[in-house]
CSV table of C-alpha atoms and ligand atoms in Angstrom, one decimal:
chain,number,residue,atom,x,y,z
A,203,MET,CA,28.6,39.4,-51.3
A,204,SER,CA,29.5,36.1,-53.0
A,205,LEU,CA,27.1,33.1,-52.7
A,206,ILE,CA,28.7,29.8,-52.0
A,207,SER,CA,26.8,26.6,-52.7
A,208,LEU,CA,27.4,23.4,-50.7
A,209,VAL,CA,26.4,20.3,-52.7
A,210,VAL,CA,25.8,17.2,-50.6
A,211,PRO,CA,24.8,13.8,-52.1
A,212,VAL,CA,22.7,11.9,-49.6
A,213,PHE,CA,22.1,8.2,-49.5
A,214,ARG,CA,21.2,6.4,-46.2
A,215,GLU,CA,22.4,9.3,-44.1
A,216,GLU,CA,19.4,9.8,-41.7
A,217,ARG,CA,21.7,9.6,-38.6
A,218,ASN,CA,24.4,11.9,-40.0
A,219,LEU,CA,22.3,14.7,-41.4
A,220,ALA,CA,21.5,16.7,-38.3
A,221,ARG,CA,25.1,16.5,-37.1
A,222,PHE,CA,26.4,17.4,-40.5
A,223,TYR,CA,24.1,20.4,-40.7
A,224,ALA,CA,25.1,21.6,-37.2
A,225,LYS,CA,28.8,21.2,-38.0
A,226,VAL,CA,28.4,23.1,-41.3
A,227,GLN,CA,26.5,25.9,-39.5
A,228,GLU,CA,29.4,26.2,-37.0
A,229,VAL,CA,31.9,26.5,-39.8
A,230,VAL,CA,29.8,28.9,-41.9
A,231,GLN,CA,29.3,31.2,-39.0
A,232,GLY,CA,33.1,31.8,-39.1
A,233,LEU,CA,32.7,33.1,-42.7
A,234,PRO,CA,30.2,36.0,-42.3
A,235,ASP,CA,31.3,37.6,-45.6
A,236,TYR,CA,29.5,35.1,-47.7
A,237,GLN,CA,26.0,34.0,-48.4
A,238,TRP,CA,25.4,30.3,-48.3
A,239,GLU,CA,23.1,27.7,-50.0
A,240,PHE,CA,23.0,24.1,-48.9
A,241,LEU,CA,21.9,21.9,-51.7
A,242,PHE,CA,21.2,18.3,-50.6
A,243,VAL,CA,20.5,15.7,-53.3
A,244,ASN,CA,18.6,12.8,-51.8
A,245,ASP,CA,19.7,9.9,-54.0
A,246,GLY,CA,16.7,7.6,-53.4
A,247,SER,CA,17.6,6.8,-49.8
A,248,PRO,CA,15.4,4.0,-48.4
A,249,ASP,CA,15.6,5.4,-44.9
A,250,ASN,CA,14.3,8.6,-43.4
A,251,SER,CA,17.0,10.9,-44.9
A,252,LEU,CA,14.3,12.8,-46.9
A,253,LEU,CA,12.3,13.5,-43.8
A,254,GLU,CA,15.4,14.8,-42.1
A,255,LEU,CA,16.1,17.0,-45.0
A,256,ILE,CA,12.6,18.3,-45.2
A,257,LYS,CA,12.9,19.2,-41.5
A,258,LEU,CA,16.1,21.1,-42.2
A,259,SER,CA,14.6,22.9,-45.2
A,260,GLU,CA,11.7,24.0,-43.1
A,261,GLN,CA,14.0,25.4,-40.4
A,262,ASP,CA,16.4,27.1,-42.8
A,263,PRO,CA,15.4,28.5,-46.2
A,264,ARG,CA,19.0,28.2,-47.4
A,265,VAL,CA,18.6,24.4,-47.2
A,266,LYS,CA,17.4,23.2,-50.6
A,267,VAL,CA,16.6,19.6,-51.4
A,268,ILE,CA,16.4,17.7,-54.6
A,269,ASP,CA,14.7,14.3,-54.2
A,270,PHE,CA,15.5,11.8,-56.9
A,271,SER,CA,12.9,9.3,-58.0
A,272,ARG,CA,15.4,6.4,-57.2
A,273,ASN,CA,19.0,5.7,-56.4
A,274,PHE,CA,21.1,7.0,-59.4
A,275,GLY,CA,24.4,6.9,-57.7
A,276,LYS,CA,26.7,9.4,-56.1
A,277,GLU,CA,28.3,10.7,-59.3
A,278,ILE,CA,24.9,11.6,-60.7
A,279,ALA,CA,23.7,13.0,-57.4
A,280,LEU,CA,26.7,15.3,-57.4
A,281,SER,CA,26.0,16.3,-61.0
A,282,ALA,CA,22.4,17.2,-60.2
A,283,GLY,CA,23.6,19.2,-57.3
A,284,VAL,CA,26.1,21.2,-59.4
A,285,HIS,CA,23.4,21.6,-62.1
A,286,HIS,CA,21.1,23.3,-59.7
A,287,ALA,CA,23.7,25.3,-57.7
A,288,LYS,CA,23.5,29.1,-57.9
A,289,GLY,CA,26.7,29.9,-56.1
A,290,ASP,CA,29.8,31.8,-57.4
A,291,ALA,CA,31.6,28.8,-56.1
A,292,VAL,CA,30.3,25.3,-55.5
A,293,ILE,CA,31.7,23.0,-52.8
A,294,THR,CA,30.9,19.3,-53.0
A,295,LEU,CA,31.2,17.2,-49.9
A,296,ASP,CA,29.9,14.0,-48.3
A,297,ALA,CA,27.2,14.0,-45.7
A,298,ASP,CA,28.9,11.5,-43.4
A,299,LEU,CA,31.5,14.0,-42.2
A,300,GLN,CA,34.3,12.1,-43.8
A,301,HIS,CA,35.0,15.3,-45.7
A,302,PRO,CA,35.7,17.7,-42.7
A,303,PRO,CA,33.7,20.9,-43.1
A,304,ASP,CA,36.5,22.6,-41.1
A,305,LEU,CA,38.3,22.7,-44.4
A,306,ILE,CA,35.8,25.0,-46.0
A,307,PRO,CA,37.5,28.2,-45.0
A,308,SER,CA,40.8,27.1,-46.5
A,309,LEU,CA,39.0,26.1,-49.7
A,310,VAL,CA,37.3,29.4,-49.9
A,311,ALA,CA,40.6,31.2,-49.2
A,312,GLN,CA,42.3,29.4,-52.1
A,313,TRP,CA,39.4,30.4,-54.3
A,314,GLU,CA,39.7,34.0,-53.3
A,315,GLN,CA,43.3,33.8,-54.2
A,316,GLY,CA,42.4,32.9,-57.7
A,317,ALA,CA,42.2,29.1,-57.8
A,318,GLU,CA,39.4,27.9,-60.1
A,319,ILE,CA,39.5,24.4,-58.8
A,320,VAL,CA,40.4,23.6,-55.2
A,321,ALA,CA,40.7,19.8,-54.8
A,322,THR,CA,41.4,18.0,-51.6
A,323,ILE,CA,43.8,15.2,-51.0
A,324,ARG,CA,43.1,12.6,-48.3
A,325,ILE,CA,46.4,12.0,-46.7
A,326,GLN,CA,45.7,9.2,-44.3
A,327,SER,CA,42.5,7.3,-43.8
A,328,ILE,CA,42.1,5.6,-40.5
A,329,LYS,CA,40.3,2.2,-40.6
A,330,GLN,CA,40.0,2.0,-44.3
A,331,ALA,CA,39.5,-1.6,-45.4
A,332,PHE,CA,42.6,-3.1,-46.9
A,333,LEU,CA,40.8,-4.1,-50.1
A,334,ARG,CA,39.5,-0.6,-50.6
A,335,LYS,CA,42.9,0.9,-50.1
A,336,LEU,CA,44.5,-1.6,-52.5
A,337,GLY,CA,41.7,-1.0,-55.0
A,338,SER,CA,42.1,2.8,-55.0
A,339,THR,CA,45.9,2.6,-55.2
A,340,LEU,CA,45.7,0.1,-58.1
A,341,PHE,CA,43.1,2.3,-59.8
A,342,TYR,CA,45.2,5.5,-59.7
A,343,TRP,CA,48.3,3.6,-60.8
A,344,LEU,CA,46.4,2.2,-63.8
A,345,MET,CA,44.7,5.4,-64.7
A,346,ALA,CA,48.0,7.3,-64.5
A,347,ARG,CA,49.4,4.9,-67.1
A,348,ILE,CA,46.5,4.5,-69.5
A,349,SER,CA,44.7,7.9,-69.5
A,350,LYS,CA,45.8,11.2,-70.7
A,351,VAL,CA,44.0,13.1,-67.9
A,352,GLU,CA,46.1,13.8,-64.9
A,353,MET,CA,44.4,12.3,-61.9
A,354,VAL,CA,46.3,12.8,-58.6
A,355,ASN,CA,46.2,9.9,-56.2
A,356,LYS,CA,44.0,10.2,-53.2
A,357,THR,CA,42.1,13.3,-54.4
A,358,THR,CA,38.5,13.2,-53.4
A,359,ASP,CA,35.2,14.6,-54.5
A,360,TYR,CA,35.5,17.2,-51.8
A,361,ARG,CA,36.2,20.1,-54.0
A,362,LEU,CA,35.5,23.7,-54.6
A,363,ILE,CA,34.9,24.8,-58.2
A,364,ASP,CA,34.4,28.2,-59.5
A,365,LYS,CA,31.2,29.3,-61.3
A,366,LYS,CA,33.2,29.2,-64.6
A,367,ILE,CA,33.9,25.5,-64.0
A,368,VAL,CA,30.3,24.9,-63.1
A,369,LYS,CA,29.2,26.4,-66.4
A,370,ARG,CA,31.5,24.1,-68.4
A,371,PHE,CA,30.6,21.1,-66.3
A,372,ASN,CA,26.9,21.7,-67.0
A,373,CYS,CA,27.6,21.5,-70.7
A,374,MET,CA,28.9,17.9,-70.4
A,375,THR,CA,26.3,15.4,-71.4
A,376,GLU,CA,28.0,12.0,-70.9
A,377,ARG,CA,26.1,9.7,-68.7
A,378,SER,CA,28.7,7.2,-67.5
A,379,ARG,CA,30.4,9.8,-65.5
A,380,MET,CA,32.9,10.3,-62.8
A,381,TYR,CA,32.7,13.7,-61.2
A,382,ARG,CA,36.4,13.9,-60.2
A,383,GLY,CA,37.6,12.8,-63.5
A,384,MET,CA,35.4,15.3,-65.4
A,385,ILE,CA,36.7,18.1,-63.3
A,386,ASP,CA,40.3,16.9,-63.7
A,387,TRP,CA,39.8,16.7,-67.4
A,388,MET,CA,39.0,20.4,-67.6
A,389,GLY,CA,42.4,21.7,-66.5
A,390,TYR,CA,42.3,25.3,-65.3
A,391,LYS,CA,44.1,26.7,-62.3
A,392,LYS,CA,44.0,23.9,-59.7
A,393,VAL,CA,45.2,24.0,-56.1
A,394,TYR,CA,45.4,21.0,-53.7
A,395,VAL,CA,44.5,21.1,-50.0
A,396,GLU,CA,45.3,18.1,-47.7
A,397,PHE,CA,43.2,16.7,-45.0
A,398,VAL,CA,43.1,13.6,-42.7
A,399,ALA,CA,40.0,11.4,-43.2
A,400,ASP,CA,38.0,10.4,-40.2
A,401,PRO,CA,36.4,7.0,-40.0
A,402,ARG,CA,32.7,6.9,-41.0
A,403,ASP,CA,30.5,8.2,-38.3
A,404,GLU,CA,27.2,6.4,-38.7
A,405,GLY,CA,25.7,3.8,-40.9
A,406,VAL,CA,27.5,1.8,-43.5
A,407,ALA,CA,29.5,2.9,-46.5
A,408,GLY,CA,26.9,3.2,-49.3
A,409,TYR,CA,29.5,2.4,-51.9
A,410,SER,CA,29.6,-1.4,-52.2
A,411,TYR,CA,32.6,-3.0,-53.7
A,412,ARG,CA,30.5,-3.7,-56.7
A,413,LYS,CA,29.7,0.0,-57.2
A,414,LEU,CA,33.3,0.9,-56.8
A,415,ILE,CA,34.3,-1.6,-59.4
A,416,ASP,CA,31.6,-0.3,-61.7
A,417,LEU,CA,32.9,3.2,-61.2
A,418,ALA,CA,36.4,2.2,-61.9
A,419,ILE,CA,35.4,0.5,-65.1
A,420,ASN,CA,33.3,3.5,-66.1
A,421,SER,CA,36.2,5.8,-65.6
A,422,ILE,CA,38.5,3.6,-67.6
A,423,THR,CA,36.2,3.3,-70.5
A,424,SER,CA,35.2,7.0,-70.5
A,425,PHE,CA,38.7,8.4,-70.1
A,426,SER,CA,40.9,5.9,-71.9
A,427,VAL,CA,40.8,3.8,-75.0
A,428,PHE,CA,43.6,1.7,-73.5
A,429,PRO,CA,41.4,-1.5,-73.3
A,430,LEU,CA,40.8,-1.2,-77.0
A,431,LYS,CA,44.5,-0.8,-77.7
A,432,LEU,CA,45.3,-3.6,-75.3
A,433,ALA,CA,43.2,-6.0,-77.3
A,434,ALA,CA,45.1,-4.9,-80.4
A,435,TYR,CA,48.5,-5.3,-78.7
A,436,LEU,CA,47.5,-8.7,-77.4
A,437,GLY,CA,46.5,-9.7,-80.8
A,438,LEU,CA,49.8,-8.6,-82.2
A,439,VAL,CA,51.8,-10.4,-79.5
A,440,ILE,CA,49.9,-13.6,-79.9
A,441,THR,CA,50.2,-13.5,-83.7
A,442,GLY,CA,53.9,-12.8,-83.2
A,443,VAL,CA,54.3,-15.8,-81.0
A,444,SER,CA,52.1,-18.2,-82.9
A,445,THR,CA,53.5,-17.4,-86.3
A,446,PRO,CA,57.1,-18.7,-85.6
A,447,LEU,CA,55.5,-21.6,-83.7
A,448,LEU,CA,53.5,-22.6,-86.7
A,449,ALA,CA,56.6,-22.1,-88.9
A,450,LEU,CA,58.6,-24.3,-86.6
A,451,ALA,CA,55.9,-27.0,-86.6
A,452,LEU,CA,55.7,-26.9,-90.4
A,453,PHE,CA,59.5,-27.0,-90.7
A,454,ASP,CA,59.7,-29.9,-88.3
A,455,PHE,CA,56.9,-31.7,-90.1
A,456,ILE,CA,58.6,-31.4,-93.5
A,457,PHE,CA,62.3,-31.9,-92.7
A,458,LYS,CA,62.0,-33.9,-89.4
A,459,ILE,CA,65.4,-32.4,-88.1
A,460,THR,CA,64.5,-31.7,-84.5
A,461,ALA,CA,63.8,-34.3,-81.8
A,462,LEU,CA,60.7,-32.4,-80.7
A,463,ASN,CA,58.3,-34.8,-82.4
A,464,VAL,CA,55.5,-32.2,-82.3
A,465,THR,CA,52.5,-33.2,-84.2
A,466,PRO,CA,51.3,-30.3,-86.3
A,467,SER,CA,47.7,-30.9,-85.3
A,468,ALA,CA,48.6,-30.3,-81.6
A,469,ILE,CA,50.1,-27.0,-82.4
A,470,ILE,CA,47.2,-26.0,-84.5
A,471,VAL,CA,44.8,-26.9,-81.7
A,472,LEU,CA,46.9,-24.9,-79.3
A,473,ALA,CA,47.0,-21.9,-81.6
A,474,ASN,CA,43.4,-22.2,-82.2
A,475,MET,CA,42.7,-22.1,-78.5
A,476,LEU,CA,44.9,-19.0,-78.0
A,477,LEU,CA,43.2,-17.2,-80.9
A,478,ASN,CA,39.8,-18.1,-79.5
A,479,GLY,CA,40.8,-16.5,-76.3
A,480,VAL,CA,42.0,-13.4,-78.0
A,481,VAL,CA,38.8,-13.1,-80.0
A,482,LEU,CA,36.7,-13.5,-76.9
A,483,MET,CA,38.7,-10.8,-75.0
A,484,CYS,CA,38.5,-8.4,-77.9
A,485,LEU,CA,34.8,-8.9,-77.9
A,486,GLY,CA,34.6,-8.3,-74.2
A,487,PHE,CA,36.4,-4.9,-74.5
A,488,ILE,CA,34.4,-3.9,-77.5
A,489,ALA,CA,31.3,-4.7,-75.6
A,490,LEU,CA,32.3,-2.3,-72.9
A,491,TYR,CA,32.5,0.5,-75.4
A,492,ILE,CA,29.4,-0.5,-77.2
A,493,GLY,CA,27.7,-0.5,-73.8
A,494,ASN,CA,28.8,3.2,-73.3
A,495,ILE,CA,27.7,4.1,-76.8
A,496,HIS,CA,24.4,2.5,-76.2
A,497,ASP,CA,24.0,4.6,-73.0
A,498,GLU,CA,24.9,7.8,-74.8
A,499,VAL,CA,22.6,7.0,-77.8
A,500,THR,CA,19.6,6.3,-75.7
A,501,ASN,CA,20.0,9.8,-74.4
A,502,ARG,CA,17.8,9.3,-71.4
A,503,PRO,CA,17.7,12.0,-68.9
A,504,LEU,CA,20.6,11.6,-66.4
A,505,TYR,CA,18.2,11.6,-63.5
A,506,LEU,CA,14.6,12.1,-62.6
A,507,VAL,CA,13.7,14.5,-59.9
A,508,LYS,CA,10.6,13.5,-57.9
A,509,ASN,CA,10.3,16.7,-55.8
A,510,THR,CA,12.3,19.7,-54.7
A,511,TYR,CA,12.1,21.7,-51.5
A,512,ASN,CA,13.0,25.4,-51.3
A,513,LEU,CA,14.1,25.3,-54.9
A,514,GLU,CA,12.1,27.7,-57.1
A,515,PRO,CA,10.1,26.0,-59.9
A,516,GLY,CA,11.7,26.2,-63.3
A,517,GLU,CA,15.1,25.7,-61.9
A,518,MET,CA,15.1,22.0,-62.5
A,519,GLU,CA,13.8,22.1,-66.1
A,520,SER,CA,15.8,20.3,-68.7
A,521,LEU,CA,18.9,19.9,-66.6
A,522,GLY,CA,18.6,16.2,-66.3
A,523,ARG,CA,20.1,15.9,-69.7
B,1203,UDP,N1,26.0,8.5,-51.8
B,1203,UDP,C1,25.1,8.7,-52.8
B,1203,UDP,N2,24.6,7.7,-53.5
B,1203,UDP,C2,25.0,6.4,-53.4
B,1203,UDP,C3,26.1,6.2,-52.5
B,1203,UDP,C4,26.6,7.2,-51.7
B,1203,UDP,O1,24.6,9.9,-52.9
B,1203,UDP,O2,24.5,5.5,-54.2
B,1203,UDP,C5,26.6,9.6,-51.0
B,1203,UDP,C6,26.6,9.3,-49.5
B,1203,UDP,O3,25.4,9.7,-48.9
B,1203,UDP,C7,27.8,10.2,-49.1
B,1203,UDP,C8,28.7,10.1,-50.3
B,1203,UDP,O4,27.9,9.8,-51.4
B,1203,UDP,O5,27.4,11.5,-48.8
B,1203,UDP,C9,29.9,9.1,-50.1
B,1203,UDP,O6,29.3,7.9,-49.8
B,1203,UDP,P1,30.0,6.8,-48.8
B,1203,UDP,O7,30.4,7.5,-47.6
B,1203,UDP,O8,29.2,5.7,-48.8
B,1203,UDP,O9,31.3,6.5,-49.7
B,1203,UDP,P2,32.9,6.5,-49.3
B,1203,UDP,O10,33.0,7.3,-48.0
B,1203,UDP,O11,33.3,5.1,-49.1
B,1203,UDP,O12,33.5,7.2,-50.5
B,1204,MG,MG1,32.0,8.1,-46.7
């Protein structure tokens, strides 16, 4: 009998957890040919999420809980969950029921048919803030152009991955990470399943705009060197523009043919300003990469686990790297 792990990142979900668990039980009962493991990662929730999870883990030994020492973010919570998952397949999904558990049977069916990655596509999101929608469209548009990894628009973190993929994933050590992007990077046999997103049930979206922007920047710097190239392109363009300009100014200054009456110093000041801008921008982009290098070089553990529930000791060793 195959074991399937559900990995659920949890941040401020105290009011969703009981309902989420009930819903998942309902779905899982329709799939009696599998064993299940429910792995919740409490990502430093300030509310009572942990208490809710402990309650669930006491009722049901299949419920396992990893409690982070603080909020490390959803991407890392997902990673920790996948690191600790024992299943022959791992399904990652949100605790707020925005990723409908009703889809689990079709994910599993695709997997049984040989798919190594079953990704989901959110076809229509009711009540999604305009700015978020715009942001995500813009992000995928940009990523499609600047990165070599194929990222399909509107795919979500709600995915099933085969044990094989889990093994590869666990070998990846980068710390500025985007779960979706890393899975997409791997290739393998991938199948897409579509679903309609429900509005959030309880509580507020934990991902603030700031976090989303951080995530977008992280994915750009970890999956594309385009910003670096952009700086170079810009430098080229601006040199290309300022060189004839300077030539013209010099020509005008020496031969005084045109009626422009441009003083050379004005042009030099202008060119200087432009170049200053370019230098600053290049520095900015380079700083982004150096920031990443810094993170990688420090080689801190990816997360710290404060406690686990229903997980055997030893399972969590050295996986935070
Ligand atoms: N989440 C998390 N850490 C965070 C923010 C969110 O583990 O810092 C979890 C959250 O509990 C939920 C999932 O990630 O299960 C998606 O979060 P949310 O619903 O806030 O984001 P959105 O629906 O906007 O993608
Ligand atoms: Mg949500």
